[in-house]
Amino acid sequence: AQYLEKDPALMELVLAHLLKYWPVSNSAKEVLFFNELEEILYLMEPEQFALVQEPLFRRIAKCIGSEHFQVCERALNVWNNEYIISLITDGRHVILPIIFPPLFRISKHHWNKTIRALACQTMKIFMDMDLALFSECTLGYKESLRAQKKANKRREERWRALEAAVQPQIEAERAAADAAAKAIAAAAAAAARRRS
């Protein structure tokens, strides 16, 4: 962060590489990366933030959806910094649609109650920020859930139809295999009788 204070032009590059090398399989390192990320965001100008907000919040959304409570908690604590909230307010039309699905999901279904409370708190921040956008994202998310349920139902129906179409062939093959096994066993028994 000290280098970035001296040369702010490097912020986009550093942030891009920070996101590129994000330690997805190591939760302790993810928390450390969040500490660095927050320091960089604190130094960032709104114009620079606008350039990196989409990839940045795609990564934050993945962390919000994490089952590891420390990663999720650290991602949700980004909203505790007033300067970062001011940056987010300017880019809310890009940011909220990205983070809304995991935020809504964990507010209802995360195993840790502290995470659920933080998610609800973050959702309230966005609701207070722009109620119309929040409502739009809510409707869009619920519509995507309905579409996903319909797609799952269609997939299950097609699978059942495929199983029903293939079942007679499977039963015929099974009967043929059983008959072949019986014929082989009978031939082996006959050969054994002839030898004795």
PDB file of C-alpha atoms in Angstrom:
ATOM      1  CA  ALA A   1       0.000   0.000   0.000  1.00  0.00           C
ATOM      2  CA  GLN A   2       2.938   2.380   0.609  1.00  0.00           C
ATOM      3  CA  TYR A   3       4.064   2.031  -3.010  1.00  0.00           C
ATOM      4  CA  LEU A   4       0.571   2.801  -4.201  1.00  0.00           C
ATOM      5  CA  GLU A   5       0.505   5.992  -2.152  1.00  0.00           C
ATOM      6  CA  LYS A   6       3.637   7.127  -3.983  1.00  0.00           C
ATOM      7  CA  ASP A   7       2.453   6.018  -7.438  1.00  0.00           C
ATOM      8  CA  PRO A   8      -1.372   5.765  -7.636  1.00  0.00           C
ATOM      9  CA  ALA A   9      -1.164   4.824 -11.336  1.00  0.00           C
ATOM     10  CA  LEU A  10      -0.160   1.314 -10.231  1.00  0.00           C
ATOM     11  CA  MET A  11      -3.408   0.690  -8.353  1.00  0.00           C
ATOM     12  CA  GLU A  12      -5.316  -0.855 -11.249  1.00  0.00           C
ATOM     13  CA  LEU A  13      -2.397  -3.119 -12.108  1.00  0.00           C
ATOM     14  CA  VAL A  14      -1.846  -4.218  -8.511  1.00  0.00           C
ATOM     15  CA  LEU A  15      -5.558  -4.823  -7.986  1.00  0.00           C
ATOM     16  CA  ALA A  16      -5.823  -6.819 -11.226  1.00  0.00           C
ATOM     17  CA  HIS A  17      -2.947  -9.065 -10.116  1.00  0.00           C
ATOM     18  CA  LEU A  18      -4.338  -9.349  -6.601  1.00  0.00           C
ATOM     19  CA  LEU A  19      -7.587 -10.655  -8.107  1.00  0.00           C
ATOM     20  CA  LYS A  20      -5.738 -12.872 -10.589  1.00  0.00           C
ATOM     21  CA  TYR A  21      -3.754 -14.633  -7.865  1.00  0.00           C
ATOM     22  CA  TRP A  22      -6.569 -14.785  -5.302  1.00  0.00           C
ATOM     23  CA  PRO A  23      -6.026 -17.853  -3.078  1.00  0.00           C
ATOM     24  CA  VAL A  24      -9.386 -19.566  -3.590  1.00  0.00           C
ATOM     25  CA  SER A  25      -8.385 -22.756  -1.791  1.00  0.00           C
ATOM     26  CA  ASN A  26      -6.812 -21.188   1.290  1.00  0.00           C
ATOM     27  CA  SER A  27      -9.250 -19.320   3.504  1.00  0.00           C
ATOM     28  CA  ALA A  28      -6.597 -17.859   5.828  1.00  0.00           C
ATOM     29  CA  LYS A  29      -4.823 -16.297   2.853  1.00  0.00           C
ATOM     30  CA  GLU A  30      -8.139 -15.042   1.477  1.00  0.00           C
ATOM     31  CA  VAL A  31      -8.657 -13.093   4.709  1.00  0.00           C
ATOM     32  CA  LEU A  32      -5.142 -11.614   4.357  1.00  0.00           C
ATOM     33  CA  PHE A  33      -5.876 -10.697   0.739  1.00  0.00           C
ATOM     34  CA  PHE A  34      -8.989  -8.887   1.950  1.00  0.00           C
ATOM     35  CA  ASN A  35      -6.870  -6.822   4.330  1.00  0.00           C
ATOM     36  CA  GLU A  36      -4.665  -5.744   1.413  1.00  0.00           C
ATOM     37  CA  LEU A  37      -7.673  -5.178  -0.788  1.00  0.00           C
ATOM     38  CA  GLU A  38      -9.268  -2.877   1.763  1.00  0.00           C
ATOM     39  CA  GLU A  39      -6.074  -0.833   2.062  1.00  0.00           C
ATOM     40  CA  ILE A  40      -5.917  -0.462  -1.727  1.00  0.00           C
ATOM     41  CA  LEU A  41      -9.577   0.547  -1.922  1.00  0.00           C
ATOM     42  CA  TYR A  42      -9.036   3.142   0.776  1.00  0.00           C
ATOM     43  CA  LEU A  43      -6.339   4.783  -1.394  1.00  0.00           C
ATOM     44  CA  MET A  44      -8.286   4.528  -4.642  1.00  0.00           C
ATOM     45  CA  GLU A  45      -9.887   7.463  -6.432  1.00  0.00           C
ATOM     46  CA  PRO A  46     -13.487   7.102  -7.674  1.00  0.00           C
ATOM     47  CA  GLU A  47     -12.345   7.167 -11.314  1.00  0.00           C
ATOM     48  CA  GLN A  48      -9.945   4.270 -10.701  1.00  0.00           C
ATOM     49  CA  PHE A  49     -12.585   2.389  -8.734  1.00  0.00           C
ATOM     50  CA  ALA A  50     -15.049   2.636 -11.634  1.00  0.00           C
ATOM     51  CA  LEU A  51     -12.536   0.840 -13.869  1.00  0.00           C
ATOM     52  CA  VAL A  52     -12.074  -2.154 -11.554  1.00  0.00           C
ATOM     53  CA  GLN A  53     -15.415  -2.432  -9.760  1.00  0.00           C
ATOM     54  CA  GLU A  54     -16.862  -5.216 -11.901  1.00  0.00           C
ATOM     55  CA  PRO A  55     -14.038  -7.801 -11.582  1.00  0.00           C
ATOM     56  CA  LEU A  56     -13.483  -6.737  -7.983  1.00  0.00           C
ATOM     57  CA  PHE A  57     -17.078  -7.349  -6.940  1.00  0.00           C
ATOM     58  CA  ARG A  58     -17.285 -10.585  -8.899  1.00  0.00           C
ATOM     59  CA  ARG A  59     -14.512 -11.845  -6.606  1.00  0.00           C
ATOM     60  CA  ILE A  60     -16.170 -10.341  -3.526  1.00  0.00           C
ATOM     61  CA  ALA A  61     -19.470 -12.009  -4.526  1.00  0.00           C
ATOM     62  CA  LYS A  62     -17.714 -15.381  -4.672  1.00  0.00           C
ATOM     63  CA  CYS A  63     -16.285 -14.741  -1.217  1.00  0.00           C
ATOM     64  CA  ILE A  64     -19.694 -13.683   0.104  1.00  0.00           C
ATOM     65  CA  GLY A  65     -21.040 -17.012  -1.101  1.00  0.00           C
ATOM     66  CA  SER A  66     -18.257 -18.935   0.628  1.00  0.00           C
ATOM     67  CA  GLU A  67     -19.189 -21.586   3.185  1.00  0.00           C
ATOM     68  CA  HIS A  68     -16.119 -20.619   5.223  1.00  0.00           C
ATOM     69  CA  PHE A  69     -17.470 -18.136   7.719  1.00  0.00           C
ATOM     70  CA  GLN A  70     -14.252 -16.089   8.104  1.00  0.00           C
ATOM     71  CA  VAL A  71     -13.988 -15.457   4.357  1.00  0.00           C
ATOM     72  CA  CYS A  72     -17.668 -14.608   4.152  1.00  0.00           C
ATOM     73  CA  GLU A  73     -17.469 -12.369   7.219  1.00  0.00           C
ATOM     74  CA  ARG A  74     -14.434 -10.541   5.871  1.00  0.00           C
ATOM     75  CA  ALA A  75     -16.151  -9.991   2.522  1.00  0.00           C
ATOM     76  CA  LEU A  76     -19.208  -8.555   4.273  1.00  0.00           C
ATOM     77  CA  ASN A  77     -17.066  -6.314   6.463  1.00  0.00           C
ATOM     78  CA  VAL A  78     -15.997  -4.347   3.382  1.00  0.00           C
ATOM     79  CA  TRP A  79     -19.189  -2.345   3.981  1.00  0.00           C
ATOM     80  CA  ASN A  80     -17.907  -1.138   7.370  1.00  0.00           C
ATOM     81  CA  ASN A  81     -15.624   1.449   5.770  1.00  0.00           C
ATOM     82  CA  GLU A  82     -17.341   4.779   5.023  1.00  0.00           C
ATOM     83  CA  TYR A  83     -15.018   5.684   2.151  1.00  0.00           C
ATOM     84  CA  ILE A  84     -15.544   2.311   0.480  1.00  0.00           C
ATOM     85  CA  ILE A  85     -19.315   2.742   0.906  1.00  0.00           C
ATOM     86  CA  SER A  86     -19.063   6.092  -0.881  1.00  0.00           C
ATOM     87  CA  LEU A  87     -17.249   4.353  -3.768  1.00  0.00           C
ATOM     88  CA  ILE A  88     -19.862   1.608  -3.804  1.00  0.00           C
ATOM     89  CA  THR A  89     -22.691   4.161  -3.800  1.00  0.00           C
ATOM     90  CA  ASP A  90     -21.364   5.653  -7.018  1.00  0.00           C
ATOM     91  CA  GLY A  91     -21.138   2.211  -8.669  1.00  0.00           C
ATOM     92  CA  ARG A  92     -24.215   0.609  -7.108  1.00  0.00           C
ATOM     93  CA  HIS A  93     -25.899  -0.004 -10.489  1.00  0.00           C
ATOM     94  CA  VAL A  94     -23.007  -2.300 -11.439  1.00  0.00           C
ATOM     95  CA  ILE A  95     -22.207  -3.718  -7.995  1.00  0.00           C
ATOM     96  CA  LEU A  96     -25.605  -4.671  -6.575  1.00  0.00           C
ATOM     97  CA  PRO A  97     -26.678  -6.967  -9.459  1.00  0.00           C
ATOM     98  CA  ILE A  98     -23.340  -8.805  -9.080  1.00  0.00           C
ATOM     99  CA  ILE A  99     -23.451  -9.368  -5.331  1.00  0.00           C
ATOM    100  CA  PHE A 100     -27.209  -9.665  -4.825  1.00  0.00           C
ATOM    101  CA  PRO A 101     -27.627 -13.425  -5.536  1.00  0.00           C
ATOM    102  CA  PRO A 102     -25.021 -14.671  -3.025  1.00  0.00           C
ATOM    103  CA  LEU A 103     -25.992 -11.952  -0.550  1.00  0.00           C
ATOM    104  CA  PHE A 104     -29.668 -12.915  -0.652  1.00  0.00           C
ATOM    105  CA  ARG A 105     -28.850 -16.635  -0.481  1.00  0.00           C
ATOM    106  CA  ILE A 106     -26.614 -16.370   2.591  1.00  0.00           C
ATOM    107  CA  SER A 107     -29.036 -14.007   4.340  1.00  0.00           C
ATOM    108  CA  LYS A 108     -31.481 -16.929   4.346  1.00  0.00           C
ATOM    109  CA  HIS A 109     -29.416 -20.112   4.308  1.00  0.00           C
ATOM    110  CA  HIS A 110     -25.893 -19.646   5.727  1.00  0.00           C
ATOM    111  CA  TRP A 111     -25.117 -21.968   8.606  1.00  0.00           C
ATOM    112  CA  ASN A 112     -23.584 -19.178  10.737  1.00  0.00           C
ATOM    113  CA  LYS A 113     -26.098 -16.765  12.299  1.00  0.00           C
ATOM    114  CA  THR A 114     -23.540 -13.935  12.490  1.00  0.00           C
ATOM    115  CA  ILE A 115     -23.058 -14.177   8.721  1.00  0.00           C
ATOM    116  CA  ARG A 116     -26.818 -14.121   8.187  1.00  0.00           C
ATOM    117  CA  ALA A 117     -27.042 -10.972  10.328  1.00  0.00           C
ATOM    118  CA  LEU A 118     -24.166  -9.289   8.443  1.00  0.00           C
ATOM    119  CA  ALA A 119     -25.778 -10.180   5.118  1.00  0.00           C
ATOM    120  CA  CYS A 120     -29.086  -8.647   6.225  1.00  0.00           C
ATOM    121  CA  GLN A 121     -27.222  -5.562   7.411  1.00  0.00           C
ATOM    122  CA  THR A 122     -25.478  -5.256   4.024  1.00  0.00           C
ATOM    123  CA  MET A 123     -28.776  -5.703   2.214  1.00  0.00           C
ATOM    124  CA  LYS A 124     -30.265  -2.921   4.350  1.00  0.00           C
ATOM    125  CA  ILE A 125     -27.383  -0.634   3.339  1.00  0.00           C
ATOM    126  CA  PHE A 126     -28.217  -1.233  -0.322  1.00  0.00           C
ATOM    127  CA  MET A 127     -31.929  -0.850   0.350  1.00  0.00           C
ATOM    128  CA  ASP A 128     -31.327   2.535   1.978  1.00  0.00           C
ATOM    129  CA  MET A 129     -28.962   3.480  -0.843  1.00  0.00           C
ATOM    130  CA  ASP A 130     -31.363   2.802  -3.733  1.00  0.00           C
ATOM    131  CA  LEU A 131     -34.696   1.120  -3.000  1.00  0.00           C
ATOM    132  CA  ALA A 132     -35.759   0.964  -6.659  1.00  0.00           C
ATOM    133  CA  LEU A 133     -32.543  -0.811  -7.708  1.00  0.00           C
ATOM    134  CA  PHE A 134     -32.802  -3.150  -4.720  1.00  0.00           C
ATOM    135  CA  SER A 135     -36.398  -4.052  -5.657  1.00  0.00           C
ATOM    136  CA  GLU A 136     -35.347  -4.600  -9.264  1.00  0.00           C
ATOM    137  CA  CYS A 137     -32.541  -6.942  -8.183  1.00  0.00           C
ATOM    138  CA  THR A 138     -34.916  -8.803  -5.844  1.00  0.00           C
ATOM    139  CA  LEU A 139     -37.440  -9.352  -8.623  1.00  0.00           C
ATOM    140  CA  GLY A 140     -34.697 -10.383 -11.059  1.00  0.00           C
ATOM    141  CA  TYR A 141     -33.242 -12.861  -8.577  1.00  0.00           C
ATOM    142  CA  LYS A 142     -36.626 -14.400  -7.770  1.00  0.00           C
ATOM    143  CA  GLU A 143     -37.383 -14.683 -11.491  1.00  0.00           C
ATOM    144  CA  SER A 144     -34.036 -16.413 -12.068  1.00  0.00           C
ATOM    145  CA  LEU A 145     -34.868 -18.861  -9.253  1.00  0.00           C
ATOM    146  CA  ARG A 146     -38.233 -19.637 -10.892  1.00  0.00           C
ATOM    147  CA  ALA A 147     -36.530 -20.128 -14.263  1.00  0.00           C
ATOM    148  CA  GLN A 148     -33.950 -22.403 -12.657  1.00  0.00           C
ATOM    149  CA  LYS A 149     -36.694 -24.493 -11.010  1.00  0.00           C
ATOM    150  CA  LYS A 150     -38.486 -24.806 -14.353  1.00  0.00           C
ATOM    151  CA  ALA A 151     -35.249 -25.852 -16.054  1.00  0.00           C
ATOM    152  CA  ASN A 152     -34.583 -28.442 -13.328  1.00  0.00           C
ATOM    153  CA  LYS A 153     -38.127 -29.799 -13.671  1.00  0.00           C
ATOM    154  CA  ARG A 154     -37.765 -30.047 -17.470  1.00  0.00           C
ATOM    155  CA  ARG A 155     -34.411 -31.805 -17.062  1.00  0.00           C
ATOM    156  CA  GLU A 156     -35.920 -34.327 -14.617  1.00  0.00           C
ATOM    157  CA  GLU A 157     -38.873 -34.956 -16.947  1.00  0.00           C
ATOM    158  CA  ARG A 158     -36.546 -35.524 -19.914  1.00  0.00           C
ATOM    159  CA  TRP A 159     -34.426 -37.857 -17.813  1.00  0.00           C
ATOM    160  CA  ARG A 160     -37.489 -39.860 -16.735  1.00  0.00           C
ATOM    161  CA  ALA A 161     -38.659 -40.034 -20.372  1.00  0.00           C
ATOM    162  CA  LEU A 162     -35.217 -41.238 -21.440  1.00  0.00           C
ATOM    163  CA  GLU A 163     -35.191 -43.872 -18.688  1.00  0.00           C
ATOM    164  CA  ALA A 164     -38.684 -45.015 -19.706  1.00  0.00           C
ATOM    165  CA  ALA A 165     -37.626 -45.254 -23.371  1.00  0.00           C
ATOM    166  CA  VAL A 166     -34.484 -47.229 -22.559  1.00  0.00           C
ATOM    167  CA  GLN A 167     -36.004 -49.470 -19.862  1.00  0.00           C
ATOM    168  CA  PRO A 168     -37.420 -52.133 -22.285  1.00  0.00           C
ATOM    169  CA  GLN A 169     -34.034 -52.377 -24.004  1.00  0.00           C
ATOM    170  CA  ILE A 170     -32.256 -52.717 -20.654  1.00  0.00           C
ATOM    171  CA  GLU A 171     -34.682 -55.431 -19.546  1.00  0.00           C
ATOM    172  CA  ALA A 172     -34.248 -57.286 -22.885  1.00  0.00           C
ATOM    173  CA  GLU A 173     -30.461 -57.113 -22.567  1.00  0.00           C
ATOM    174  CA  ARG A 174     -30.669 -58.268 -18.953  1.00  0.00           C
ATOM    175  CA  ALA A 175     -32.907 -61.223 -19.973  1.00  0.00           C
ATOM    176  CA  ALA A 176     -30.522 -62.111 -22.815  1.00  0.00           C
ATOM    177  CA  ALA A 177     -27.554 -61.935 -20.436  1.00  0.00           C
ATOM    178  CA  ASP A 178     -29.387 -64.141 -17.905  1.00  0.00           C
ATOM    179  CA  ALA A 179     -30.252 -66.658 -20.650  1.00  0.00           C
ATOM    180  CA  ALA A 180     -26.645 -66.676 -21.860  1.00  0.00           C
ATOM    181  CA  ALA A 181     -25.409 -67.197 -18.305  1.00  0.00           C
ATOM    182  CA  LYS A 182     -27.848 -70.086 -17.821  1.00  0.00           C
ATOM    183  CA  ALA A 183     -26.774 -71.629 -21.142  1.00  0.00           C
ATOM    184  CA  ILE A 184     -23.108 -71.346 -20.172  1.00  0.00           C
ATOM    185  CA  ALA A 185     -23.840 -72.855 -16.747  1.00  0.00           C
ATOM    186  CA  ALA A 186     -25.827 -75.707 -18.356  1.00  0.00           C
ATOM    187  CA  ALA A 187     -23.039 -76.372 -20.870  1.00  0.00           C
ATOM    188  CA  ALA A 188     -20.474 -76.377 -18.069  1.00  0.00           C
ATOM    189  CA  ALA A 189     -22.601 -78.787 -16.028  1.00  0.00           C
ATOM    190  CA  ALA A 190     -23.071 -81.078 -19.048  1.00  0.00           C
ATOM    191  CA  ALA A 191     -19.344 -81.071 -19.724  1.00  0.00           C
ATOM    192  CA  ALA A 192     -18.661 -81.902 -16.073  1.00  0.00           C
ATOM    193  CA  ARG A 193     -21.121 -84.813 -16.215  1.00  0.00           C
ATOM    194  CA  ARG A 194     -19.499 -86.179 -19.374  1.00  0.00           C
ATOM    195  CA  ARG A 195     -16.082 -86.097 -17.734  1.00  0.00           C
ATOM    196  CA  SER A 196     -17.261 -88.047 -14.720  1.00  0.00           C
TER     197      SER A 196
END
